[in-house]
């Protein structure tokens, strides 16, 4: 049971560090507004109240990361890679666990990648704007699901890489070769959006859980180093949405041409 005093102490420590982090942004914004533009700030009370909400929200979010998301991701990785979970009580445990025995890890990674991406606020905002600018041609849910599928596949593949211990750069190089080839063939209007989709997936919801999952896997899978193998999942989460979004556009164009024929 967490004591209230320790929670309050942790909150005020986090609040102080958040104020220090936000203060440079406040100085730059108001400095340009008052010293460079030389115009008064409209609605001072609303602006100050907004910054108070930002500081409080960031503080609560950071506390949530430390108390819930990070430990949850690491504990799930530890439980899914435990030998008593992978093998039955009477089953012989091999000296080197084969990669296919970790299939629950890959399924969980894909599920958590898909679900966190669908709930990502930045992706929702980009999808709504893309729908408005394209006049409804780009569907909100179509874009969100295609990005989420890319993240799901990327996180699952990244988890496989951690399990087998392959070098990270092989996967990234091959992935970007696919992106370059797709860029040439994909509809030109979708390419910038596809590139941005890789960035918006690595935001407030996805990154904490994915980072904790990668570090947890690298800490529990035998022979893996958390510093060498624990990081890199976020690179997969940024790369594969570009492939799936351009693939979604290519399939849409192909389907439209087929209907015309």
GROMACS .gro file of C-alpha atoms in nm:
model
  261
    1UNK     CA    1   0.000   0.000   0.000
    2UNK     CA    2   0.144   0.334  -0.107
    3UNK     CA    3   0.138   0.594   0.169
    4UNK     CA    4  -0.032   0.926   0.098
    5UNK     CA    5   0.268   1.123   0.221
    6UNK     CA    6   0.504   0.948  -0.021
    7UNK     CA    7   0.260   1.005  -0.309
    8UNK     CA    8   0.232   1.376  -0.227
    9UNK     CA    9   0.609   1.406  -0.193
   10UNK     CA   10   0.654   1.236  -0.530
   11UNK     CA   11   0.390   1.460  -0.687
   12UNK     CA   12   0.549   1.784  -0.564
   13UNK     CA   13   0.893   1.667  -0.678
   14UNK     CA   14   0.751   1.590  -1.021
   15UNK     CA   15   0.561   1.919  -1.022
   16UNK     CA   16   0.881   2.112  -0.949
   17UNK     CA   17   1.074   1.939  -1.227
   18UNK     CA   18   0.784   1.996  -1.468
   19UNK     CA   19   0.777   2.368  -1.387
   20UNK     CA   20   1.151   2.386  -1.460
   21UNK     CA   21   1.097   2.207  -1.792
   22UNK     CA   22   0.805   2.426  -1.900
   23UNK     CA   23   0.963   2.755  -1.787
   24UNK     CA   24   1.193   2.794  -2.094
   25UNK     CA   25   0.890   2.751  -2.323
   26UNK     CA   26   0.702   3.021  -2.131
   27UNK     CA   27   1.000   3.257  -2.148
   28UNK     CA   28   1.041   3.210  -2.524
   29UNK     CA   29   0.670   3.252  -2.605
   30UNK     CA   30   0.613   3.559  -2.390
   31UNK     CA   31   0.955   3.699  -2.477
   32UNK     CA   32   0.873   3.699  -2.848
   33UNK     CA   33   0.521   3.822  -2.785
   34UNK     CA   34   0.625   4.119  -2.570
   35UNK     CA   35   0.979   4.201  -2.687
   36UNK     CA   36   0.979   4.109  -3.058
   37UNK     CA   37   0.616   4.142  -3.169
   38UNK     CA   38   0.551   4.410  -2.903
   39UNK     CA   39   0.187   4.321  -2.868
   40UNK     CA   40  -0.006   4.256  -2.549
   41UNK     CA   41  -0.121   3.907  -2.464
   42UNK     CA   42  -0.495   3.871  -2.502
   43UNK     CA   43  -0.690   3.698  -2.225
   44UNK     CA   44  -0.409   3.681  -1.969
   45UNK     CA   45  -0.625   3.490  -1.723
   46UNK     CA   46  -0.710   3.215  -1.974
   47UNK     CA   47  -0.350   3.184  -2.089
   48UNK     CA   48  -0.217   3.156  -1.734
   49UNK     CA   49  -0.490   2.908  -1.645
   50UNK     CA   50  -0.400   2.706  -1.954
   51UNK     CA   51  -0.035   2.686  -1.850
   52UNK     CA   52  -0.142   2.576  -1.502
   53UNK     CA   53  -0.344   2.296  -1.660
   54UNK     CA   54  -0.045   2.199  -1.875
   55UNK     CA   55   0.189   2.180  -1.576
   56UNK     CA   56  -0.058   1.984  -1.364
   57UNK     CA   57  -0.145   1.751  -1.651
   58UNK     CA   58   0.220   1.681  -1.735
   59UNK     CA   59   0.298   1.617  -1.369
   60UNK     CA   60   0.013   1.367  -1.333
   61UNK     CA   61   0.108   1.203  -1.662
   62UNK     CA   62   0.472   1.161  -1.559
   63UNK     CA   63   0.365   1.014  -1.227
   64UNK     CA   64   0.137   0.775  -1.413
   65UNK     CA   65   0.430   0.664  -1.629
   66UNK     CA   66   0.647   0.591  -1.329
   67UNK     CA   67   0.380   0.427  -1.116
   68UNK     CA   68   0.178   0.237  -1.377
   69UNK     CA   69   0.286   0.217  -1.741
   70UNK     CA   70   0.659   0.147  -1.697
   71UNK     CA   71   0.613  -0.120  -1.426
   72UNK     CA   72   0.320  -0.274  -1.615
   73UNK     CA   73   0.514  -0.310  -1.939
   74UNK     CA   74   0.815  -0.459  -1.765
   75UNK     CA   75   0.606  -0.700  -1.556
   76UNK     CA   76   0.415  -0.822  -1.863
   77UNK     CA   77   0.741  -0.890  -2.044
   78UNK     CA   78   0.877  -1.078  -1.743
   79UNK     CA   79   0.564  -1.291  -1.708
   80UNK     CA   80   0.542  -1.375  -2.079
   81UNK     CA   81   0.906  -1.489  -2.091
   82UNK     CA   82   0.904  -1.686  -1.765
   83UNK     CA   83   0.998  -2.051  -1.814
   84UNK     CA   84   0.704  -2.178  -1.608
   85UNK     CA   85   0.473  -1.993  -1.849
   86UNK     CA   86   0.647  -2.111  -2.166
   87UNK     CA   87   0.662  -2.478  -2.066
   88UNK     CA   88   0.425  -2.712  -1.885
   89UNK     CA   89   0.522  -2.856  -1.549
   90UNK     CA   90   0.616  -3.197  -1.691
   91UNK     CA   91   0.776  -3.066  -2.009
   92UNK     CA   92   1.153  -3.070  -2.051
   93UNK     CA   93   1.307  -2.722  -2.064
   94UNK     CA   94   1.576  -2.690  -2.333
   95UNK     CA   95   1.904  -2.521  -2.254
   96UNK     CA   96   1.841  -2.265  -2.530
   97UNK     CA   97   1.476  -2.165  -2.564
   98UNK     CA   98   1.381  -2.150  -2.937
   99UNK     CA   99   1.233  -1.827  -3.066
  100UNK     CA  100   0.900  -1.984  -3.161
  101UNK     CA  101   0.824  -2.061  -2.795
  102UNK     CA  102   0.782  -1.687  -2.737
  103UNK     CA  103   0.475  -1.663  -2.961
  104UNK     CA  104   0.268  -1.508  -2.681
  105UNK     CA  105   0.526  -1.228  -2.666
  106UNK     CA  106   0.478  -1.153  -3.035
  107UNK     CA  107   0.098  -1.164  -3.004
  108UNK     CA  108   0.102  -0.936  -2.700
  109UNK     CA  109   0.343  -0.695  -2.871
  110UNK     CA  110   0.120  -0.673  -3.178
  111UNK     CA  111  -0.193  -0.624  -2.966
  112UNK     CA  112  -0.038  -0.357  -2.745
  113UNK     CA  113   0.108  -0.178  -3.049
  114UNK     CA  114  -0.229  -0.173  -3.226
  115UNK     CA  115  -0.433  -0.066  -2.923
  116UNK     CA  116  -0.200   0.212  -2.808
  117UNK     CA  117  -0.176   0.353  -3.160
  118UNK     CA  118  -0.553   0.361  -3.210
  119UNK     CA  119  -0.578   0.556  -2.883
  120UNK     CA  120  -0.292   0.795  -2.972
  121UNK     CA  121  -0.426   1.154  -2.952
  122UNK     CA  122  -0.174   1.292  -3.202
  123UNK     CA  123  -0.273   1.031  -3.462
  124UNK     CA  124  -0.642   1.113  -3.415
  125UNK     CA  125  -0.565   1.483  -3.472
  126UNK     CA  126  -0.362   1.414  -3.787
  127UNK     CA  127  -0.630   1.178  -3.923
  128UNK     CA  128  -0.905   1.437  -3.873
  129UNK     CA  129  -0.701   1.710  -4.043
  130UNK     CA  130  -0.608   1.478  -4.332
  131UNK     CA  131  -0.976   1.396  -4.379
  132UNK     CA  132  -1.070   1.765  -4.384
  133UNK     CA  133  -0.793   1.869  -4.624
  134UNK     CA  134  -0.856   1.579  -4.863
  135UNK     CA  135  -1.228   1.650  -4.876
  136UNK     CA  136  -1.313   1.314  -4.725
  137UNK     CA  137  -1.095   1.112  -4.962
  138UNK     CA  138  -0.872   0.999  -4.674
  139UNK     CA  139  -1.093   0.827  -4.418
  140UNK     CA  140  -1.021   0.892  -4.051
  141UNK     CA  141  -1.064   0.533  -3.940
  142UNK     CA  142  -0.890   0.397  -4.249
  143UNK     CA  143  -0.579   0.601  -4.174
  144UNK     CA  144  -0.584   0.517  -3.803
  145UNK     CA  145  -0.622   0.144  -3.864
  146UNK     CA  146  -0.352   0.134  -4.132
  147UNK     CA  147  -0.109   0.315  -3.902
  148UNK     CA  148  -0.203   0.088  -3.610
  149UNK     CA  149  -0.145  -0.223  -3.822
  150UNK     CA  150   0.200  -0.093  -3.912
  151UNK     CA  151   0.287  -0.031  -3.548
  152UNK     CA  152   0.151  -0.373  -3.449
  153UNK     CA  153   0.365  -0.550  -3.708
  154UNK     CA  154   0.669  -0.336  -3.623
  155UNK     CA  155   0.649  -0.399  -3.248
  156UNK     CA  156   0.599  -0.773  -3.303
  157UNK     CA  157   0.898  -0.785  -3.540
  158UNK     CA  158   1.104  -0.578  -3.297
  159UNK     CA  159   1.018  -0.820  -3.016
  160UNK     CA  160   1.130  -1.108  -3.237
  161UNK     CA  161   1.458  -0.924  -3.296
  162UNK     CA  162   1.513  -0.892  -2.922
  163UNK     CA  163   1.441  -1.262  -2.867
  164UNK     CA  164   1.680  -1.383  -3.138
  165UNK     CA  165   1.938  -1.109  -3.079
  166UNK     CA  166   1.977  -0.994  -3.441
  167UNK     CA  167   2.147  -0.659  -3.513
  168UNK     CA  168   1.899  -0.373  -3.527
  169UNK     CA  169   2.041  -0.199  -3.833
  170UNK     CA  170   1.967  -0.493  -4.066
  171UNK     CA  171   1.595  -0.458  -4.008
  172UNK     CA  172   1.597  -0.078  -4.028
  173UNK     CA  173   1.798  -0.072  -4.352
  174UNK     CA  174   1.570  -0.323  -4.522
  175UNK     CA  175   1.263  -0.135  -4.397
  176UNK     CA  176   1.379   0.198  -4.536
  177UNK     CA  177   1.467   0.037  -4.870
  178UNK     CA  178   1.102  -0.074  -4.885
  179UNK     CA  179   0.992   0.281  -4.794
  180UNK     CA  180   1.206   0.432  -5.073
  181UNK     CA  181   1.068   0.188  -5.330
  182UNK     CA  182   0.711   0.250  -5.213
  183UNK     CA  183   0.765   0.625  -5.228
  184UNK     CA  184   0.829   0.596  -5.600
  185UNK     CA  185   0.511   0.397  -5.671
  186UNK     CA  186   0.268   0.532  -5.409
  187UNK     CA  187   0.027   0.820  -5.488
  188UNK     CA  188   0.216   1.144  -5.438
  189UNK     CA  189  -0.052   1.301  -5.221
  190UNK     CA  190  -0.017   1.027  -4.958
  191UNK     CA  191   0.363   1.022  -4.927
  192UNK     CA  192   0.405   1.324  -4.692
  193UNK     CA  193   0.117   1.201  -4.476
  194UNK     CA  194   0.272   0.855  -4.460
  195UNK     CA  195   0.603   1.001  -4.350
  196UNK     CA  196   0.431   1.209  -4.080
  197UNK     CA  197   0.233   0.905  -3.965
  198UNK     CA  198   0.555   0.741  -3.854
  199UNK     CA  199   0.624   1.034  -3.623
  200UNK     CA  200   0.284   1.079  -3.465
  201UNK     CA  201   0.274   0.715  -3.354
  202UNK     CA  202   0.569   0.769  -3.119
  203UNK     CA  203   0.389   0.996  -2.876
  204UNK     CA  204   0.244   1.006  -2.527
  205UNK     CA  205   0.062   0.673  -2.515
  206UNK     CA  206   0.274   0.445  -2.733
  207UNK     CA  207   0.629   0.533  -2.632
  208UNK     CA  208   0.613   0.460  -2.255
  209UNK     CA  209   0.458   0.115  -2.294
  210UNK     CA  210   0.674   0.016  -2.592
  211UNK     CA  211   0.994   0.132  -2.423
  212UNK     CA  212   0.905  -0.055  -2.105
  213UNK     CA  213   0.821  -0.367  -2.307
  214UNK     CA  214   1.154  -0.360  -2.490
  215UNK     CA  215   1.357  -0.313  -2.173
  216UNK     CA  216   1.155  -0.582  -1.997
  217UNK     CA  217   1.215  -0.833  -2.276
  218UNK     CA  218   1.586  -0.759  -2.295
  219UNK     CA  219   1.613  -0.798  -1.916
  220UNK     CA  220   1.434  -1.135  -1.900
  221UNK     CA  221   1.529  -1.316  -2.222
  222UNK     CA  222   1.854  -1.508  -2.155
  223UNK     CA  223   2.162  -1.365  -2.322
  224UNK     CA  224   2.019  -1.022  -2.398
  225UNK     CA  225   2.163  -0.688  -2.287
  226UNK     CA  226   1.909  -0.416  -2.199
  227UNK     CA  227   2.136  -0.142  -2.332
  228UNK     CA  228   2.206  -0.316  -2.664
  229UNK     CA  229   1.878  -0.499  -2.721
  230UNK     CA  230   1.623  -0.317  -2.503
  231UNK     CA  231   1.603  -0.007  -2.720
  232UNK     CA  232   1.497   0.007  -3.084
  233UNK     CA  233   1.130  -0.089  -3.065
  234UNK     CA  234   1.031   0.275  -3.112
  235UNK     CA  235   1.227   0.280  -3.439
  236UNK     CA  236   1.012  -0.009  -3.561
  237UNK     CA  237   0.700   0.177  -3.448
  238UNK     CA  238   0.807   0.478  -3.657
  239UNK     CA  239   0.915   0.285  -3.966
  240UNK     CA  240   0.637   0.041  -4.046
  241UNK     CA  241   0.343   0.286  -4.038
  242UNK     CA  242   0.500   0.458  -4.339
  243UNK     CA  243   0.490   0.126  -4.524
  244UNK     CA  244   0.131   0.042  -4.427
  245UNK     CA  245  -0.007   0.391  -4.500
  246UNK     CA  246   0.147   0.397  -4.848
  247UNK     CA  247   0.030   0.038  -4.896
  248UNK     CA  248  -0.323   0.142  -4.792
  249UNK     CA  249  -0.316   0.420  -5.053
  250UNK     CA  250  -0.182   0.187  -5.321
  251UNK     CA  251  -0.455  -0.068  -5.248
  252UNK     CA  252  -0.720   0.205  -5.262
  253UNK     CA  253  -0.596   0.322  -5.602
  254UNK     CA  254  -0.580  -0.035  -5.731
  255UNK     CA  255  -0.932  -0.105  -5.605
  256UNK     CA  256  -1.063   0.214  -5.771
  257UNK     CA  257  -0.907   0.123  -6.104
  258UNK     CA  258  -1.049  -0.229  -6.082
  259UNK     CA  259  -1.398  -0.093  -6.021
  260UNK     CA  260  -1.365   0.135  -6.323
  261UNK     CA  261  -1.260  -0.156  -6.541
   0.00000   0.00000   0.00000
